[in-house]
Amino acid sequence: MLYIFDLDNVIINIDFNRILGVWSNLGSVPLALLQSRFHRDEAFKKYERGEISNEHFAAELCEQLDITLSYEQFVVGWQAAFIGAQTDTLILMNQLRIDGHRVVILFNTNKLHTECWSTQYPEVRASVDTIYLSQTLGMRKPETRIFEHVLQQEGYDADQTIIFDANAENIAAAKMIGIKSILVTDSNTIPSWLENHC
């Protein structure tokens, strides 16, 4: 079987409010105001596809939030999203590989975040066979073509594949092409599913 894992809140816990909290302090703008202004607009999606630069995205997002930050301040906040790896999930991923399954990561990300998590959490890379990044593929979930690309690259059919993702929209898209899709809602989702199905 091919097992596809998302990264955000599946393998590594991430909280965007931590980003906004740093920017709130640096820019002297109330956190609640930044939260109300923040949304994943077209610039955000382009950034995750690798279509615009770090600097371009920083300028676009600062404009969206109506906050004045230097690029260095933007980066400090942007990198604050990561809380920590889910060790139990990594153990299960390694066990799946020992059992002869193929284990990969597929997630929407960007250059700045990749530089951060890959340095802070080297154990993540060591727990999978391959990592597929939206920024290098030029496509992002929930576009069905990104799932089809991974299936083609890995040589598996949809009915031989299981995906764990914390985003309901991504789950729905994967289901559309026949992938067994599990919505991760907490740290118990994956171990419970594997215990009952493996």
mmCIF file of C-alpha atoms in Angstrom:
data_model
loop_
_atom_site.group_PDB
_atom_site.id
_atom_site.type_symbol
_atom_site.label_atom_id
_atom_site.label_comp_id
_atom_site.label_asym_id
_atom_site.label_seq_id
_atom_site.Cartn_x
_atom_site.Cartn_y
_atom_site.Cartn_z
ATOM 1 C CA MET A 1 0.000 0.000 0.000
ATOM 2 C CA LEU A 2 0.931 3.625 -0.499
ATOM 3 C CA TYR A 3 0.405 5.820 2.562
ATOM 4 C CA ILE A 4 0.305 9.580 2.003
ATOM 5 C CA PHE A 5 0.640 11.857 5.021
ATOM 6 C CA ASP A 6 0.047 15.576 5.222
ATOM 7 C CA LEU A 7 2.512 17.487 7.397
ATOM 8 C CA ASP A 8 0.431 20.276 8.956
ATOM 9 C CA ASN A 9 -1.221 19.056 12.170
ATOM 10 C CA VAL A 10 -0.697 15.462 11.073
ATOM 11 C CA ILE A 11 3.049 15.073 11.588
ATOM 12 C CA ILE A 12 4.010 18.533 12.865
ATOM 13 C CA ASN A 13 1.672 20.674 14.943
ATOM 14 C CA ILE A 14 1.216 24.104 13.402
ATOM 15 C CA ASP A 15 -0.666 27.167 14.651
ATOM 16 C CA PHE A 16 -1.026 30.232 12.430
ATOM 17 C CA ASN A 17 -2.128 32.263 15.438
ATOM 18 C CA ARG A 18 1.460 32.049 16.661
ATOM 19 C CA ILE A 19 2.517 33.858 13.480
ATOM 20 C CA LEU A 20 -0.080 36.560 13.961
ATOM 21 C CA GLY A 21 0.867 36.879 17.622
ATOM 22 C CA VAL A 22 4.473 37.707 16.747
ATOM 23 C CA TRP A 23 3.396 40.217 14.123
ATOM 24 C CA SER A 24 0.894 41.738 16.542
ATOM 25 C CA ASN A 25 3.722 42.439 18.981
ATOM 26 C CA LEU A 26 6.164 43.653 16.345
ATOM 27 C CA GLY A 27 3.655 45.854 14.542
ATOM 28 C CA SER A 28 1.658 47.032 17.559
ATOM 29 C CA VAL A 29 -1.586 45.842 15.965
ATOM 30 C CA PRO A 30 -4.225 43.984 18.037
ATOM 31 C CA LEU A 31 -4.134 40.221 17.475
ATOM 32 C CA ALA A 32 -7.888 40.033 17.001
ATOM 33 C CA LEU A 33 -7.656 42.576 14.199
ATOM 34 C CA LEU A 34 -4.963 40.561 12.396
ATOM 35 C CA GLN A 35 -7.010 37.394 12.832
ATOM 36 C CA SER A 36 -10.018 39.064 11.221
ATOM 37 C CA ARG A 37 -7.931 40.234 8.250
ATOM 38 C CA PHE A 38 -5.955 37.058 7.599
ATOM 39 C CA HIS A 39 -7.201 34.703 4.885
ATOM 40 C CA ARG A 40 -5.680 32.376 2.313
ATOM 41 C CA ASP A 41 -6.161 34.497 -0.795
ATOM 42 C CA GLU A 42 -4.830 34.020 -4.317
ATOM 43 C CA ALA A 43 -1.376 35.312 -3.352
ATOM 44 C CA PHE A 44 -1.217 32.677 -0.612
ATOM 45 C CA LYS A 45 -2.091 29.947 -3.114
ATOM 46 C CA LYS A 46 0.447 31.251 -5.625
ATOM 47 C CA TYR A 47 3.098 31.270 -2.916
ATOM 48 C CA GLU A 48 2.386 27.638 -2.080
ATOM 49 C CA ARG A 49 2.720 26.753 -5.771
ATOM 50 C CA GLY A 50 6.099 28.483 -5.894
ATOM 51 C CA GLU A 51 4.809 31.097 -8.327
ATOM 52 C CA ILE A 52 5.880 34.184 -6.342
ATOM 53 C CA SER A 53 8.949 34.998 -4.264
ATOM 54 C CA ASN A 54 9.240 35.193 -0.489
ATOM 55 C CA GLU A 55 9.550 38.969 -0.687
ATOM 56 C CA HIS A 56 6.545 39.336 -2.975
ATOM 57 C CA PHE A 57 4.392 37.224 -0.674
ATOM 58 C CA ALA A 58 5.554 39.135 2.409
ATOM 59 C CA ALA A 59 4.557 42.421 0.800
ATOM 60 C CA GLU A 60 1.169 41.047 -0.310
ATOM 61 C CA LEU A 61 0.354 39.632 3.113
ATOM 62 C CA CYS A 62 1.442 42.758 4.978
ATOM 63 C CA GLU A 63 -0.855 44.730 2.696
ATOM 64 C CA GLN A 64 -3.728 42.321 3.372
ATOM 65 C CA LEU A 65 -3.172 42.647 7.119
ATOM 66 C CA ASP A 66 -2.540 46.406 6.891
ATOM 67 C CA ILE A 67 0.601 46.099 8.986
ATOM 68 C CA THR A 68 4.076 47.559 8.543
ATOM 69 C CA LEU A 69 6.853 45.024 9.030
ATOM 70 C CA SER A 70 10.375 44.733 7.723
ATOM 71 C CA TYR A 71 11.047 41.594 5.702
ATOM 72 C CA GLU A 72 13.140 40.285 8.598
ATOM 73 C CA GLN A 73 10.250 40.818 11.021
ATOM 74 C CA PHE A 74 7.902 39.078 8.615
ATOM 75 C CA VAL A 75 10.180 36.037 8.515
ATOM 76 C CA VAL A 76 10.490 35.872 12.308
ATOM 77 C CA GLY A 77 6.720 35.699 12.597
ATOM 78 C CA TRP A 78 6.222 33.350 9.652
ATOM 79 C CA GLN A 79 8.630 30.821 11.133
ATOM 80 C CA ALA A 80 6.832 30.831 14.496
ATOM 81 C CA ALA A 81 4.083 28.535 13.212
ATOM 82 C CA PHE A 82 5.749 25.270 14.187
ATOM 83 C CA ILE A 83 5.005 23.814 17.612
ATOM 84 C CA GLY A 84 6.516 20.334 17.481
ATOM 85 C CA ALA A 85 6.533 16.946 15.798
ATOM 86 C CA GLN A 86 4.071 14.213 16.718
ATOM 87 C CA THR A 87 6.493 11.497 17.777
ATOM 88 C CA ASP A 88 3.837 8.768 17.930
ATOM 89 C CA THR A 89 2.878 9.405 14.310
ATOM 90 C CA LEU A 90 6.507 9.217 13.200
ATOM 91 C CA ILE A 91 6.872 5.875 14.977
ATOM 92 C CA LEU A 92 3.824 4.546 13.119
ATOM 93 C CA MET A 93 5.164 5.816 9.795
ATOM 94 C CA ASN A 94 8.446 4.029 10.378
ATOM 95 C CA GLN A 95 6.583 0.846 11.286
ATOM 96 C CA LEU A 96 4.587 1.012 8.050
ATOM 97 C CA ARG A 97 7.859 1.171 6.122
ATOM 98 C CA ILE A 98 9.270 -1.768 8.078
ATOM 99 C CA ASP A 99 6.115 -3.688 7.159
ATOM 100 C CA GLY A 100 6.860 -3.108 3.478
ATOM 101 C CA HIS A 101 4.552 -0.206 2.698
ATOM 102 C CA ARG A 102 5.496 2.944 0.823
ATOM 103 C CA VAL A 103 5.209 6.107 2.970
ATOM 104 C CA VAL A 104 5.342 9.628 1.541
ATOM 105 C CA ILE A 105 4.492 13.160 2.587
ATOM 106 C CA LEU A 106 2.407 15.465 0.412
ATOM 107 C CA PHE A 107 1.652 18.935 1.655
ATOM 108 C CA ASN A 108 1.088 22.527 0.756
ATOM 109 C CA THR A 109 4.040 24.606 1.831
ATOM 110 C CA ASN A 110 6.421 27.370 0.828
ATOM 111 C CA LYS A 111 10.139 28.026 0.698
ATOM 112 C CA LEU A 112 10.424 29.782 4.066
ATOM 113 C CA HIS A 113 8.512 27.113 5.941
ATOM 114 C CA THR A 114 10.426 24.302 4.258
ATOM 115 C CA GLU A 115 13.721 25.870 5.292
ATOM 116 C CA CYS A 116 12.414 25.973 8.847
ATOM 117 C CA TRP A 117 10.770 22.590 9.418
ATOM 118 C CA SER A 118 13.376 20.574 7.517
ATOM 119 C CA THR A 119 16.075 22.003 9.794
ATOM 120 C CA GLN A 120 14.141 21.795 13.067
ATOM 121 C CA TYR A 121 12.668 18.335 12.475
ATOM 122 C CA PRO A 122 15.156 16.133 10.578
ATOM 123 C CA GLU A 123 13.396 13.065 11.988
ATOM 124 C CA VAL A 124 10.466 13.786 9.680
ATOM 125 C CA ARG A 125 12.541 13.332 6.530
ATOM 126 C CA ALA A 126 14.049 10.185 7.984
ATOM 127 C CA SER A 127 10.595 8.640 8.477
ATOM 128 C CA VAL A 128 9.425 8.686 4.841
ATOM 129 C CA ASP A 129 10.489 7.450 1.441
ATOM 130 C CA THR A 130 9.748 10.690 -0.438
ATOM 131 C CA ILE A 131 8.428 14.197 0.229
ATOM 132 C CA TYR A 132 6.226 15.993 -2.305
ATOM 133 C CA LEU A 133 6.019 19.767 -1.867
ATOM 134 C CA SER A 134 3.447 22.021 -3.496
ATOM 135 C CA GLN A 135 6.089 24.709 -4.028
ATOM 136 C CA THR A 136 8.242 22.451 -6.203
ATOM 137 C CA LEU A 137 5.368 20.716 -8.001
ATOM 138 C CA GLY A 138 3.663 23.961 -9.047
ATOM 139 C CA MET A 139 0.311 22.685 -7.792
ATOM 140 C CA ARG A 140 -1.385 22.402 -4.429
ATOM 141 C CA LYS A 141 -4.088 20.491 -2.635
ATOM 142 C CA PRO A 142 -7.055 20.295 -3.105
ATOM 143 C CA GLU A 143 -6.273 20.303 -6.839
ATOM 144 C CA THR A 144 -6.853 16.673 -7.844
ATOM 145 C CA ARG A 145 -3.926 16.798 -10.274
ATOM 146 C CA ILE A 146 -1.478 16.857 -7.372
ATOM 147 C CA PHE A 147 -2.834 13.570 -6.034
ATOM 148 C CA GLU A 148 -2.772 12.083 -9.523
ATOM 149 C CA HIS A 149 0.852 13.205 -9.886
ATOM 150 C CA VAL A 150 1.878 11.421 -6.691
ATOM 151 C CA LEU A 151 0.079 8.226 -7.742
ATOM 152 C CA GLN A 152 1.822 8.324 -11.104
ATOM 153 C CA GLN A 153 5.242 8.976 -9.582
ATOM 154 C CA GLU A 154 4.812 6.228 -7.015
ATOM 155 C CA GLY A 155 3.293 3.684 -9.389
ATOM 156 C CA TYR A 156 0.194 3.011 -7.296
ATOM 157 C CA ASP A 157 -3.491 3.067 -8.181
ATOM 158 C CA ALA A 158 -5.936 5.092 -6.098
ATOM 159 C CA ASP A 159 -7.446 1.945 -4.577
ATOM 160 C CA GLN A 160 -3.979 0.974 -3.315
ATOM 161 C CA THR A 161 -3.549 4.296 -1.532
ATOM 162 C CA ILE A 162 -4.498 5.773 1.845
ATOM 163 C CA ILE A 163 -4.138 9.440 2.724
ATOM 164 C CA PHE A 164 -4.163 11.134 6.137
ATOM 165 C CA ASP A 165 -4.909 14.854 5.996
ATOM 166 C CA ALA A 166 -6.198 17.426 8.489
ATOM 167 C CA ASN A 167 -8.023 19.498 5.858
ATOM 168 C CA ALA A 168 -11.558 18.410 4.936
ATOM 169 C CA GLU A 169 -11.340 20.030 1.500
ATOM 170 C CA ASN A 170 -8.210 18.014 0.688
ATOM 171 C CA ILE A 171 -9.886 14.831 1.910
ATOM 172 C CA ALA A 172 -12.893 15.448 -0.337
ATOM 173 C CA ALA A 173 -10.635 16.014 -3.363
ATOM 174 C CA ALA A 174 -8.659 12.812 -2.751
ATOM 175 C CA LYS A 175 -11.888 10.845 -2.378
ATOM 176 C CA MET A 176 -13.050 12.154 -5.755
ATOM 177 C CA ILE A 177 -10.312 10.172 -7.486
ATOM 178 C CA GLY A 178 -10.820 7.046 -5.382
ATOM 179 C CA ILE A 179 -8.163 7.390 -2.677
ATOM 180 C CA LYS A 180 -9.104 6.057 0.761
ATOM 181 C CA SER A 181 -9.053 9.309 2.706
ATOM 182 C CA ILE A 182 -8.904 9.759 6.471
ATOM 183 C CA LEU A 183 -9.593 13.162 8.041
ATOM 184 C CA VAL A 184 -7.194 13.700 10.943
ATOM 185 C CA THR A 185 -8.972 15.527 13.749
ATOM 186 C CA ASP A 186 -6.612 14.832 16.666
ATOM 187 C CA SER A 187 -3.511 12.873 17.646
ATOM 188 C CA ASN A 188 -5.561 9.693 18.114
ATOM 189 C CA THR A 189 -6.991 9.535 14.577
ATOM 190 C CA ILE A 190 -4.073 7.789 12.875
ATOM 191 C CA PRO A 191 -3.207 5.222 15.566
ATOM 192 C CA SER A 192 -6.879 4.326 15.983
ATOM 193 C CA TRP A 193 -7.408 3.891 12.238
ATOM 194 C CA LEU A 194 -4.258 1.801 11.788
ATOM 195 C CA GLU A 195 -5.132 -0.391 14.778
ATOM 196 C CA ASN A 196 -8.547 -1.148 13.297
ATOM 197 C CA HIS A 197 -7.483 -1.604 9.671
ATOM 198 C CA CYS A 198 -3.959 -3.052 9.681
#
